[in-house]
Amino acid sequence: MPEEAGHHFHSSYRYAKMSDSRETIFIIDDDLSVRRSLLLFLSASGFLVEAFSSAEEYLERKPYDENGCILLDVNLGGRSGLELQEELLVQASHLPIIFITGHGNIPMSVQALKKGAVNFLEKPFKDNELLQSVSEALAMSRQLKADKEEVTAAWKLISTLSRRENEILKYLLTGMLNKQIASELHIAEHTVKLHRQSICEKLGVKSVPEILRIADKAGFTAIQASVTDPRQPG
Amino acid sequence: MPEEAGHHFHSSYRYAKMSDSRETIFIIDDDLSVRRSLLLFLSASGFLVEAFSSAEEYLERKPYDENGCILLDVNLGGRSGLELQEELLVQASHLPIIFITGHGNIPMSVQALKKGAVNFLEKPFKDNELLQSVSEALAMSRQLKADKEEVTAAWKLISTLSRRENEILKYLLTGMLNKQIASELHIAEHTVKLHRQSICEKLGVKSVPEILRIADKAGFTAIQASVTDPRQPG
DNA sequence: TCCCGTATAGAACCAAAGTACTATAGCTTT
DNA sequence: AAAGCTATAGTACTTTGGTTCTATACGGGA
């Protein structure tokens, strides 16, 4: 299936090994000989590799959800490597970037590192330097992905809550009593208990500390009150 | 009091303004003319400034606990700037570092940035570049210090707990019932309640979520059980 | 030696949380 | 129109948590 493998002649390649925990190294460099040698070297080192000749070509690739990292040339036709980095940041990509450059300078490396690059290698670099950075990047990728999945899972749970349950949750996290929450929201204490119960059910837990843990993972912050309450029914 | 101000002729200087929220910029550079011009410029810009001619001289200074940042030359006699950075890292200094160099290279800047430097400026740099970085560094310092103080405060509270209370706390954080904790530790439920009570008193809170928040801030992790319990009294 | 902090425990009581069953009302989806 | 989710509320009961009082026992410090 060369269709999955890549877009252009010689620009993309998928190594045959298909383990379940596959990790791919993406090479983005406009120099064919660089692409080819990196591809050969990293493939020979046992990695899955795909190569692209431009930022745009990489961005057109179908989303990659496994672990991996990116070897990115700073100087590319079209979008530069640094521009691609920013693009990927806003896309919340979990693929760490190792920059590679022939004609880099300090401001470039500073910008790259400040935005989270794993390394900024000058050509020519030693094989070991590359492998070291790749290994670091892959480790980071695993961590990032695991973290992201935790957050996502927590958010999925939280997002099943109804508006009112969400409301109650905020108060629960502060440690307020049912009675207090009830008077705050002008509803019966009993109603709070019911919401509380359905919160526990939806989140699949039984205790307040467990709720807190999920809310924390999801980045759910106990906001202050101030709700427009169209209560006072007729 | 020149004794507080500095160590050597012309190497240190304390600007006169003494606001309560003072923030000092520490200059560490072995070139007297650089020290002098930075000092004059930053003082004129309204900052408190101290200058040192070597890493060692800075390390001998009495500990500085306020906010601030460090302008650090990479090439110093004795310990290099990068070495000082590592030293300060292990000392958990909360002063962000802005590197300054005349003869830097990319690997240096990469190392500096990876270890958390705010910037890596090449001489000559524009005044604005410096001020921009200083402002960023000071903001970071405030954040770091505030975070550190939160953690410290939380830890002080946690450390007032007795061994047994600490034990109980671990279980509380998991959301276990008093009854369950009691049977786990082979003590009466009532005893758990008492410990729980004294935990709340010592931490100055009234609810489990509040306890959780303090424990979280302090980095207190709910560890698994497996306690050597020399129970079964006679 | 006496006092204090720590850890333990029982008895008793009130407050709060959890649960069950019933019930109404608004809104959406089928 | 019927079914389903959401939000609301009442009544009633059980379990858990919080508090007070009393009490024993061990170890350290004044």
Short mmCIF file of C-alpha atoms (C1' of nucleotides) in Angstrom, two decimals:
data_model
loop_
_atom_site.label_atom_id
_atom_site.label_comp_id
_atom_site.label_asym_id
_atom_site.label_seq_id
_atom_site.Cartn_x
_atom_site.Cartn_y
_atom_site.Cartn_z
CA MET A 1 0.00 0.00 0.00
CA PRO A 2 2.11 2.90 -1.18
CA GLU A 3 -1.00 4.99 -0.73
CA GLU A 4 -0.53 5.06 3.02
CA ALA A 5 3.19 5.33 2.74
CA GLY A 6 3.58 8.73 1.18
CA HIS A 7 2.75 11.40 -1.24
CA HIS A 8 5.60 11.85 -3.67
CA PHE A 9 8.33 9.89 -5.27
CA HIS A 10 10.99 9.06 -2.77
CA SER A 11 9.69 11.52 -0.25
CA SER A 12 7.96 9.10 2.01
CA TYR A 13 8.58 5.60 3.19
CA ARG A 14 7.13 3.26 5.73
CA TYR A 15 9.32 0.69 7.34
CA ALA A 16 7.80 -2.79 7.31
CA LYS A 17 7.86 -3.66 11.01
CA MET A 18 4.41 -3.31 12.53
CA SER A 19 4.56 -3.69 16.27
CA ASP A 20 1.54 -2.65 18.30
CA SER A 21 3.38 0.18 20.08
CA ARG A 22 4.74 1.72 16.92
CA GLU A 23 6.61 4.98 17.05
CA THR A 24 7.37 6.87 13.87
CA ILE A 25 10.06 9.42 13.16
CA PHE A 26 9.00 12.09 10.71
CA ILE A 27 11.71 13.71 8.66
CA ILE A 28 10.96 17.09 7.14
CA ASP A 29 13.76 18.42 4.98
CA ASP A 30 13.80 19.88 1.51
CA ASP A 31 17.11 18.31 0.64
CA LEU A 32 16.56 14.90 -0.94
CA SER A 33 19.98 13.58 -0.04
CA VAL A 34 19.52 14.54 3.60
CA ARG A 35 16.09 12.90 3.66
CA ARG A 36 17.49 9.78 2.10
CA SER A 37 20.45 9.41 4.39
CA LEU A 38 18.47 10.12 7.53
CA LEU A 39 15.81 7.72 6.40
CA LEU A 40 18.30 4.96 5.73
CA PHE A 41 20.16 5.51 8.95
CA LEU A 42 17.11 5.64 11.18
CA SER A 43 15.42 2.74 9.42
CA ALA A 44 18.56 0.72 9.91
CA SER A 45 18.45 1.69 13.58
CA GLY A 46 15.06 0.02 13.80
CA PHE A 47 12.72 3.00 13.65
CA LEU A 48 9.66 3.53 11.53
CA VAL A 49 10.35 6.53 9.36
CA GLU A 50 8.43 8.83 7.05
CA ALA A 51 9.99 11.64 5.10
CA PHE A 52 8.53 14.86 3.72
CA SER A 53 10.07 17.58 1.61
CA SER A 54 8.11 20.52 3.04
CA ALA A 55 6.02 21.68 5.95
CA GLU A 56 2.95 21.73 3.76
CA GLU A 57 3.50 18.15 2.66
CA TYR A 58 3.73 17.06 6.28
CA LEU A 59 0.60 18.96 7.24
CA GLU A 60 -1.32 17.22 4.48
CA ARG A 61 -0.52 13.85 5.93
CA LYS A 62 -3.41 12.16 7.68
CA PRO A 63 -3.35 12.81 11.42
CA TYR A 64 -0.92 10.64 13.30
CA ASP A 65 -2.03 9.59 16.72
CA GLU A 66 0.75 7.29 17.87
CA ASN A 67 3.97 8.28 19.56
CA GLY A 68 6.84 9.65 17.57
CA CYS A 69 8.93 12.71 16.91
CA ILE A 70 9.86 15.10 14.15
CA LEU A 71 13.25 15.85 12.63
CA LEU A 72 12.73 19.27 11.22
CA ASP A 73 14.96 21.34 9.00
CA VAL A 74 14.88 25.01 9.86
CA ASN A 75 15.25 26.23 6.31
CA LEU A 76 12.49 24.94 4.12
CA GLY A 77 10.83 26.21 1.01
CA GLY A 78 7.39 27.57 1.86
CA ARG A 79 6.74 27.57 5.59
CA SER A 80 9.99 27.54 7.58
CA GLY A 81 10.70 24.97 10.24
CA LEU A 82 10.09 27.49 13.00
CA GLU A 83 6.76 28.43 11.45
CA LEU A 84 5.75 24.80 11.28
CA GLN A 85 6.67 24.44 14.93
CA GLU A 86 4.28 27.22 15.87
CA GLU A 87 1.59 25.71 13.69
CA LEU A 88 1.98 22.36 15.41
CA LEU A 89 1.92 24.03 18.82
CA VAL A 90 -1.52 25.49 18.21
CA GLN A 91 -2.61 22.11 16.89
CA ALA A 92 -1.52 20.63 20.22
CA SER A 93 0.65 18.08 18.46
CA HIS A 94 2.25 15.68 20.87
CA LEU A 95 5.25 15.05 18.59
CA PRO A 96 8.44 16.59 20.00
CA ILE A 97 10.63 18.36 17.47
CA ILE A 98 14.35 18.00 16.91
CA PHE A 99 15.63 20.79 14.72
CA ILE A 100 18.34 20.22 12.18
CA THR A 101 20.06 22.99 10.33
CA GLY A 102 22.97 23.74 8.12
CA HIS A 103 22.94 27.48 8.53
CA GLY A 104 21.45 28.17 11.90
CA ASN A 105 22.15 30.94 14.34
CA ILE A 106 21.65 31.53 18.02
CA PRO A 107 18.37 33.49 17.85
CA MET A 108 16.89 30.66 15.82
CA SER A 109 17.97 28.05 18.33
CA VAL A 110 16.69 30.17 21.19
CA GLN A 111 13.29 30.54 19.60
CA ALA A 112 13.12 26.83 18.82
CA LEU A 113 14.06 25.79 22.33
CA LYS A 114 11.77 28.30 23.99
CA LYS A 115 8.89 26.82 22.07
CA GLY A 116 9.73 23.39 23.33
CA ALA A 117 12.10 21.85 20.80
CA VAL A 118 14.05 18.89 22.15
CA ASN A 119 17.26 19.90 20.45
CA PHE A 120 18.75 22.06 17.75
CA LEU A 121 21.42 20.16 15.87
CA GLU A 122 23.85 21.66 13.44
CA LYS A 123 24.87 19.70 10.37
CA PRO A 124 27.02 17.79 10.35
CA PHE A 125 26.13 16.04 13.60
CA LYS A 126 27.26 12.73 14.98
CA ASP A 127 25.00 9.70 14.71
CA ASN A 128 25.03 9.44 18.46
CA GLU A 129 23.86 12.96 18.97
CA LEU A 130 20.91 12.25 16.75
CA LEU A 131 20.04 8.94 18.37
CA GLN A 132 20.34 10.49 21.80
CA SER A 133 17.95 13.28 20.89
CA VAL A 134 15.56 10.90 19.18
CA SER A 135 15.44 8.72 22.24
CA GLU A 136 14.81 11.75 24.42
CA ALA A 137 12.12 12.97 22.06
CA LEU A 138 10.36 9.63 21.96
CA ALA A 139 10.37 9.44 25.75
CA MET A 140 8.87 12.89 25.85
CA SER A 141 6.28 11.87 23.28
CA ARG A 142 5.18 8.94 25.40
CA GLN A 143 4.83 11.18 28.41
CA LEU A 144 2.96 13.86 26.51
CA LYS A 145 0.61 11.37 24.93
CA ALA A 146 -0.12 9.64 28.21
CA ASP A 147 -0.82 12.97 29.88
CA LYS A 148 -3.02 14.10 27.04
CA GLU A 149 -5.01 10.89 27.15
CA GLU A 150 -5.54 11.26 30.88
CA VAL A 151 -6.86 14.76 30.41
CA THR A 152 -9.04 13.72 27.50
CA ALA A 153 -10.51 10.82 29.40
CA ALA A 154 -11.28 13.05 32.37
CA TRP A 155 -12.84 15.65 30.09
CA LYS A 156 -15.04 13.11 28.39
CA LEU A 157 -16.40 12.13 31.77
CA ILE A 158 -16.93 15.71 32.88
CA SER A 159 -18.62 16.66 29.64
CA THR A 160 -21.35 14.08 30.20
CA LEU A 161 -22.58 16.17 33.13
CA SER A 162 -25.64 18.33 32.61
CA ARG A 163 -25.41 22.07 33.11
CA ARG A 164 -26.82 21.87 36.58
CA GLU A 165 -24.61 18.99 37.57
CA ASN A 166 -21.65 20.97 36.38
CA GLU A 167 -22.82 23.79 38.57
CA ILE A 168 -23.12 21.54 41.58
CA LEU A 169 -19.70 20.10 40.88
CA LYS A 170 -18.09 23.52 41.24
CA TYR A 171 -19.51 23.85 44.71
CA LEU A 172 -18.70 20.29 45.68
CA LEU A 173 -15.04 20.90 44.92
CA THR A 174 -14.93 23.71 47.44
CA GLY A 175 -16.09 21.39 50.20
CA MET A 176 -19.41 23.09 50.78
CA LEU A 177 -22.18 21.14 52.50
CA ASN A 178 -25.26 20.06 50.59
CA LYS A 179 -27.27 22.43 52.70
CA GLN A 180 -25.05 25.37 51.86
CA ILE A 181 -25.04 24.59 48.17
CA ALA A 182 -28.80 24.32 48.26
CA SER A 183 -29.29 27.71 49.85
CA GLU A 184 -26.73 29.22 47.52
CA LEU A 185 -28.64 27.97 44.50
CA HIS A 186 -32.08 28.44 46.06
CA ILE A 187 -33.03 24.81 45.68
CA ALA A 188 -33.83 22.05 48.14
CA GLU A 189 -31.01 20.21 49.84
CA HIS A 190 -32.52 17.04 48.53
CA THR A 191 -32.07 18.18 44.95
CA VAL A 192 -28.40 18.76 45.60
CA LYS A 193 -28.12 15.21 46.85
CA LEU A 194 -29.69 13.90 43.68
CA HIS A 195 -27.36 15.88 41.45
CA ARG A 196 -24.45 14.78 43.55
CA GLN A 197 -25.54 11.20 43.10
CA SER A 198 -25.80 11.46 39.33
CA ILE A 199 -22.42 13.17 39.22
CA CYS A 200 -20.89 10.21 41.01
CA GLU A 201 -22.65 7.80 38.67
CA LYS A 202 -21.58 9.60 35.51
CA LEU A 203 -18.01 9.91 36.68
CA GLY A 204 -18.02 6.32 37.82
CA VAL A 205 -16.82 7.05 41.34
CA LYS A 206 -18.17 6.89 44.84
CA SER A 207 -16.38 9.55 46.86
CA VAL A 208 -15.67 13.24 46.76
CA PRO A 209 -11.88 12.82 46.68
CA GLU A 210 -12.22 10.71 43.55
CA ILE A 211 -14.40 13.37 41.97
CA LEU A 212 -11.76 15.91 42.83
CA ARG A 213 -9.08 13.87 41.17
CA ILE A 214 -11.01 13.62 37.92
CA ALA A 215 -11.88 17.31 37.96
CA ASP A 216 -8.24 18.15 38.57
CA LYS A 217 -7.04 16.02 35.68
CA ALA A 218 -9.57 17.65 33.42
CA GLY A 219 -8.32 21.03 34.49
CA PHE A 220 -11.74 21.75 35.92
CA THR A 221 -11.33 24.70 38.22
CA ALA A 222 -13.69 25.52 41.01
CA ILE A 223 -14.93 28.85 39.76
CA GLN A 224 -16.63 31.41 41.93
CA ALA A 225 -20.41 31.57 41.99
CA SER A 226 -22.37 34.37 40.31
CA VAL A 227 -24.90 32.48 38.29
CA THR A 228 -27.79 34.08 36.49
CA ASP A 229 -30.56 32.17 38.16
CA PRO A 230 -33.93 32.57 36.51
CA ARG A 231 -35.55 31.01 39.54
CA GLN A 232 -38.64 32.36 41.30
CA PRO A 233 -41.11 30.30 39.27
CA GLY A 234 -44.78 31.18 39.07
CA MET B 1 26.61 50.38 54.26
CA PRO B 2 28.98 49.37 51.50
CA GLU B 3 29.32 46.09 53.38
CA GLU B 4 25.91 44.99 52.19
CA ALA B 5 26.34 46.51 48.83
CA GLY B 6 29.21 44.51 47.46
CA HIS B 7 32.53 42.84 47.68
CA HIS B 8 35.01 44.59 45.46
CA PHE B 9 35.72 47.98 44.09
CA HIS B 10 33.16 48.90 41.51
CA SER B 11 31.89 45.37 41.29
CA SER B 12 28.73 45.82 43.26
CA TYR B 13 26.23 48.56 43.77
CA ARG B 14 22.86 48.96 45.37
CA TYR B 15 20.46 51.46 43.95
CA ALA B 16 18.94 53.68 46.60
CA LYS B 17 15.23 53.11 46.03
CA MET B 18 13.83 50.79 48.69
CA SER B 19 10.26 49.83 47.85
CA ASP B 20 8.69 46.96 49.75
CA SER B 21 8.39 44.76 46.67
CA ARG B 22 11.98 45.14 45.62
CA GLU B 23 13.33 43.18 42.71
CA THR B 24 17.05 43.05 42.05
CA ILE B 25 18.90 42.34 38.84
CA PHE B 26 22.18 40.54 39.39
CA ILE B 27 24.86 41.07 36.80
CA ILE B 28 27.62 38.51 36.61
CA ASP B 29 30.29 39.36 34.06
CA ASP B 30 34.06 39.40 34.28
CA ASP B 31 34.36 42.44 32.05
CA LEU B 32 34.34 45.58 34.16
CA SER B 33 33.18 47.82 31.35
CA VAL B 34 30.27 45.53 30.58
CA ARG B 35 29.30 45.43 34.26
CA ARG B 36 29.49 49.16 34.48
CA SER B 37 27.45 49.91 31.41
CA LEU B 38 24.77 47.33 32.26
CA LEU B 39 24.62 48.62 35.79
CA LEU B 40 24.22 52.20 34.70
CA PHE B 41 21.65 51.38 32.07
CA LEU B 42 19.51 49.18 34.30
CA SER B 43 19.77 51.51 37.27
CA ALA B 44 18.68 54.35 35.05
CA SER B 45 15.78 52.18 33.97
CA GLY B 46 14.67 52.06 37.59
CA PHE B 47 15.92 48.64 38.67
CA LEU B 48 17.87 47.65 41.72
CA VAL B 49 21.14 46.22 40.49
CA GLU B 50 24.09 44.31 41.92
CA ALA B 51 27.11 43.33 39.92
CA PHE B 52 29.63 40.53 40.38
CA SER B 53 32.76 39.68 38.48
CA SER B 54 32.60 35.90 38.86
CA ALA B 55 30.32 32.99 39.66
CA GLU B 56 32.15 32.46 42.91
CA GLU B 57 31.68 36.04 43.98
CA TYR B 58 27.97 35.76 43.35
CA LEU B 59 27.71 32.50 45.27
CA GLU B 60 29.35 34.13 48.27
CA ARG B 61 26.67 36.76 48.43
CA LYS B 62 24.22 36.32 51.28
CA PRO B 63 21.11 34.43 50.14
CA TYR B 64 18.65 36.61 48.31
CA ASP B 65 15.03 35.79 48.92
CA GLU B 66 13.20 38.47 46.98
CA ASN B 67 12.29 38.42 43.32
CA GLY B 68 14.82 39.20 40.68
CA CYS B 69 16.81 37.77 37.82
CA ILE B 70 20.38 37.17 36.74
CA LEU B 71 22.25 38.54 33.75
CA LEU B 72 24.94 35.96 33.29
CA ASP B 73 27.94 35.99 31.04
CA VAL B 74 28.71 32.58 29.57
CA ASN B 75 32.47 33.00 29.59
CA LEU B 76 33.74 33.70 33.07
CA GLY B 77 36.98 33.04 34.82
CA GLY B 78 36.57 30.14 37.21
CA ARG B 79 33.17 28.55 36.95
CA SER B 80 31.54 29.22 33.59
CA GLY B 81 28.10 30.70 33.28
CA LEU B 82 26.63 27.36 32.29
CA GLU B 83 28.22 25.73 35.31
CA LEU B 84 26.80 28.38 37.59
CA GLN B 85 23.39 27.77 36.05
CA GLU B 86 23.56 24.11 37.00
CA GLU B 87 24.76 24.99 40.48
CA LEU B 88 21.80 27.33 40.94
CA LEU B 89 19.43 24.69 39.62
CA VAL B 90 20.37 22.24 42.34
CA GLN B 91 20.08 25.06 44.86
CA ALA B 92 16.50 25.58 43.65
CA SER B 93 17.16 29.24 43.02
CA HIS B 94 14.07 31.06 41.88
CA LEU B 95 16.04 33.66 39.93
CA PRO B 96 15.61 33.22 36.16
CA ILE B 97 18.76 33.59 34.10
CA ILE B 98 19.35 35.68 31.00
CA PHE B 99 22.57 34.67 29.32
CA ILE B 100 24.79 37.21 27.66
CA THR B 101 27.73 36.31 25.50
CA GLY B 102 30.21 37.73 23.12
CA HIS B 103 31.41 34.44 21.70
CA GLY B 104 28.55 32.02 22.02
CA ASN B 105 27.56 29.16 19.84
CA ILE B 106 24.46 27.12 19.24
CA PRO B 107 25.24 24.18 21.53
CA MET B 108 25.79 26.62 24.37
CA SER B 109 22.50 28.36 23.77
CA VAL B 110 20.74 25.02 23.50
CA GLN B 111 22.12 23.84 26.79
CA ALA B 112 21.26 27.13 28.48
CA LEU B 113 17.70 27.15 27.20
CA LYS B 114 17.13 23.48 27.97
CA LYS B 115 18.05 24.20 31.56
CA GLY B 116 15.52 26.95 31.74
CA ALA B 117 17.30 30.13 30.76
CA VAL B 118 14.96 32.93 29.76
CA ASN B 119 17.10 34.07 26.87
CA PHE B 120 20.54 33.86 25.34
CA LEU B 121 21.61 37.24 24.05
CA GLU B 122 24.58 37.91 21.84
CA LYS B 123 26.60 41.05 22.32
CA PRO B 124 25.93 43.58 21.09
CA PHE B 125 22.22 43.49 21.79
CA LYS B 126 19.63 46.23 21.67
CA ASP B 127 18.48 47.87 24.89
CA ASN B 128 14.98 46.78 24.10
CA GLU B 129 15.94 43.17 23.75
CA LEU B 130 17.46 43.28 27.19
CA LEU B 131 14.56 45.10 28.81
CA GLN B 132 12.13 42.71 27.19
CA SER B 133 13.99 39.70 28.54
CA VAL B 134 14.38 41.27 31.97
CA SER B 135 10.70 41.94 32.17
CA GLU B 136 9.96 38.38 31.14
CA ALA B 137 12.44 37.07 33.68
CA LEU B 138 11.03 39.14 36.52
CA ALA B 139 7.52 37.96 35.70
CA MET B 140 8.79 34.41 35.79
CA SER B 141 10.52 35.08 39.09
CA ARG B 142 7.32 36.31 40.66
CA GLN B 143 5.51 33.23 39.47
CA LEU B 144 8.22 30.88 40.66
CA LYS B 145 8.46 32.51 44.04
CA ALA B 146 4.72 32.50 44.55
CA ASP B 147 4.56 28.83 43.61
CA LYS B 148 7.44 27.98 45.87
CA GLU B 149 5.85 29.79 48.77
CA GLU B 150 2.59 27.97 48.26
CA VAL B 151 4.34 24.63 48.33
CA THR B 152 6.37 25.60 51.36
CA ALA B 153 3.34 26.77 53.26
CA ALA B 154 1.49 23.57 52.47
CA TRP B 155 4.47 21.50 53.54
CA LYS B 156 4.79 23.31 56.82
CA LEU B 157 1.21 22.43 57.60
CA ILE B 158 1.59 18.81 56.54
CA SER B 159 4.77 18.40 58.57
CA THR B 160 2.98 19.26 61.79
CA LEU B 161 1.04 16.02 61.47
CA SER B 162 2.08 13.12 63.66
CA ARG B 163 3.15 9.86 62.06
CA ARG B 164 -0.22 8.28 62.55
CA GLU B 165 -2.07 11.30 61.28
CA ASN B 166 0.09 11.24 58.22
CA GLU B 167 -0.89 7.62 57.77
CA ILE B 168 -4.56 8.41 58.07
CA LEU B 169 -4.18 11.29 55.64
CA LYS B 170 -2.97 8.94 52.93
CA TYR B 171 -6.14 6.91 53.24
CA LEU B 172 -8.37 9.95 53.49
CA LEU B 173 -7.10 11.18 50.15
CA THR B 174 -8.25 8.00 48.47
CA GLY B 175 -11.80 8.60 49.65
CA MET B 176 -11.96 5.59 51.93
CA LEU B 177 -14.58 5.56 54.66
CA ASN B 178 -13.57 5.87 58.29
CA LYS B 179 -14.77 2.32 58.79
CA GLN B 180 -12.59 1.01 55.97
CA ILE B 181 -9.52 2.89 57.15
CA ALA B 182 -10.09 1.54 60.63
CA SER B 183 -10.25 -2.07 59.51
CA GLU B 184 -7.25 -1.52 57.23
CA LEU B 185 -5.19 -0.27 60.17
CA HIS B 186 -6.80 -2.59 62.73
CA ILE B 187 -7.99 0.23 64.91
CA ALA B 188 -11.40 1.43 65.98
CA GLU B 189 -13.42 3.61 63.64
CA HIS B 190 -13.63 6.12 66.42
CA THR B 191 -9.86 6.51 66.51
CA VAL B 192 -9.84 7.30 62.84
CA LYS B 193 -12.38 10.02 63.48
CA LEU B 194 -10.15 11.52 66.13
CA HIS B 195 -7.12 11.55 63.87
CA ARG B 196 -9.21 13.00 61.11
CA GLN B 197 -10.31 15.72 63.44
CA SER B 198 -6.81 16.63 64.50
CA ILE B 199 -5.70 16.61 60.88
CA CYS B 200 -8.37 19.14 60.06
CA GLU B 201 -7.40 21.25 63.05
CA LYS B 202 -3.69 21.22 62.24
CA LEU B 203 -4.30 22.03 58.61
CA GLY B 204 -6.79 24.69 59.57
CA VAL B 205 -9.58 23.39 57.37
CA LYS B 206 -12.97 21.80 57.80
CA SER B 207 -13.57 19.62 54.76
CA VAL B 208 -11.93 16.81 52.87
CA PRO B 209 -11.67 18.75 49.60
CA GLU B 210 -9.71 21.43 51.41
CA ILE B 211 -7.40 18.82 52.85
CA LEU B 212 -6.92 17.46 49.36
CA ARG B 213 -5.98 20.85 48.04
CA ILE B 214 -3.31 21.33 50.68
CA ALA B 215 -1.93 17.85 50.18
CA ASP B 216 -1.82 18.43 46.44
CA LYS B 217 0.03 21.71 46.80
CA ALA B 218 2.53 20.04 49.06
CA GLY B 219 3.03 17.30 46.52
CA PHE B 220 1.71 14.82 49.04
CA THR B 221 0.84 11.70 47.10
CA ALA B 222 -1.61 9.12 48.29
CA ILE B 223 0.67 6.13 48.52
CA GLN B 224 -0.51 2.56 48.57
CA ALA B 225 -0.91 0.76 51.87
CA SER B 226 1.54 -1.88 53.11
CA VAL B 227 2.38 -0.64 56.56
CA THR B 228 4.41 -2.58 59.07
CA ASP B 229 1.88 -2.63 61.85
CA PRO B 230 3.19 -3.79 65.22
CA ARG B 231 -0.37 -4.03 66.47
CA GLN B 232 -1.88 -6.94 68.40
CA PRO B 233 -1.22 -5.43 71.82
CA GLY B 234 -1.35 -7.44 75.02
"C1'" DT C 1 7.55 13.27 89.33
"C1'" DC C 2 4.20 15.51 86.85
"C1'" DC C 3 2.56 17.37 82.57
"C1'" DC C 4 2.05 17.04 77.60
"C1'" DG C 5 1.55 15.02 73.12
"C1'" DT C 6 0.31 10.84 70.89
"C1'" DA C 7 -2.45 6.82 70.08
"C1'" DT C 8 -5.94 4.27 71.52
"C1'" DA C 9 -11.08 3.19 72.79
"C1'" DG C 10 -16.10 3.22 74.44
"C1'" DA C 11 -20.66 5.54 74.93
"C1'" DA C 12 -23.78 8.76 73.38
"C1'" DC C 13 -25.74 12.14 70.35
"C1'" DC C 14 -26.53 15.32 66.47
"C1'" DA C 15 -25.64 16.58 61.79
"C1'" DA C 16 -24.88 15.35 57.26
"C1'" DA C 17 -24.71 12.22 53.48
"C1'" DG C 18 -26.62 8.36 50.90
"C1'" DT C 19 -30.56 5.88 49.22
"C1'" DA C 20 -35.37 4.69 47.83
"C1'" DC C 21 -39.83 5.68 46.25
"C1'" DT C 22 -42.96 8.93 44.46
"C1'" DA C 23 -44.09 12.94 41.71
"C1'" DT C 24 -44.34 17.23 38.71
"C1'" DA C 25 -42.81 20.08 34.85
"C1'" DG C 26 -40.19 21.57 30.81
"C1'" DC C 27 -37.73 20.28 26.89
"C1'" DT C 28 -36.09 17.23 23.13
"C1'" DT C 29 -36.24 13.33 20.29
"C1'" DT C 30 -38.53 9.68 18.11
"C1'" DA D 1 -48.24 11.77 21.08
"C1'" DA D 2 -45.16 9.02 23.63
"C1'" DA D 3 -40.63 8.39 25.48
"C1'" DG D 4 -36.57 10.20 27.67
"C1'" DC D 5 -33.56 13.43 29.91
"C1'" DT D 6 -33.17 17.16 33.15
"C1'" DA D 7 -34.38 19.68 37.17
"C1'" DT D 8 -37.08 20.00 40.78
"C1'" DA D 9 -39.29 18.47 45.54
"C1'" DG D 10 -41.27 15.70 49.50
"C1'" DT D 11 -41.03 11.86 52.84
"C1'" DA D 12 -38.64 8.40 55.12
"C1'" DC D 13 -34.89 5.55 56.54
"C1'" DT D 14 -29.92 3.99 57.01
"C1'" DT D 15 -25.21 4.98 57.09
"C1'" DT D 16 -21.48 7.90 57.86
"C1'" DG D 17 -19.29 11.84 59.81
"C1'" DG D 18 -18.51 15.13 63.58
"C1'" DT D 19 -18.40 16.19 68.42
"C1'" DT D 20 -18.13 15.62 73.44
"C1'" DC D 21 -16.90 13.24 77.55
"C1'" DT D 22 -14.34 9.93 79.73
"C1'" DA D 23 -10.42 6.93 80.04
"C1'" DT D 24 -5.96 4.14 79.49
"C1'" DA D 25 -1.14 3.83 78.11
"C1'" DC D 26 3.39 5.16 76.41
"C1'" DG D 27 7.23 8.31 75.85
"C1'" DG D 28 9.58 12.72 76.41
"C1'" DG D 29 10.57 17.10 78.68
"C1'" DA D 30 10.27 20.52 82.55
#
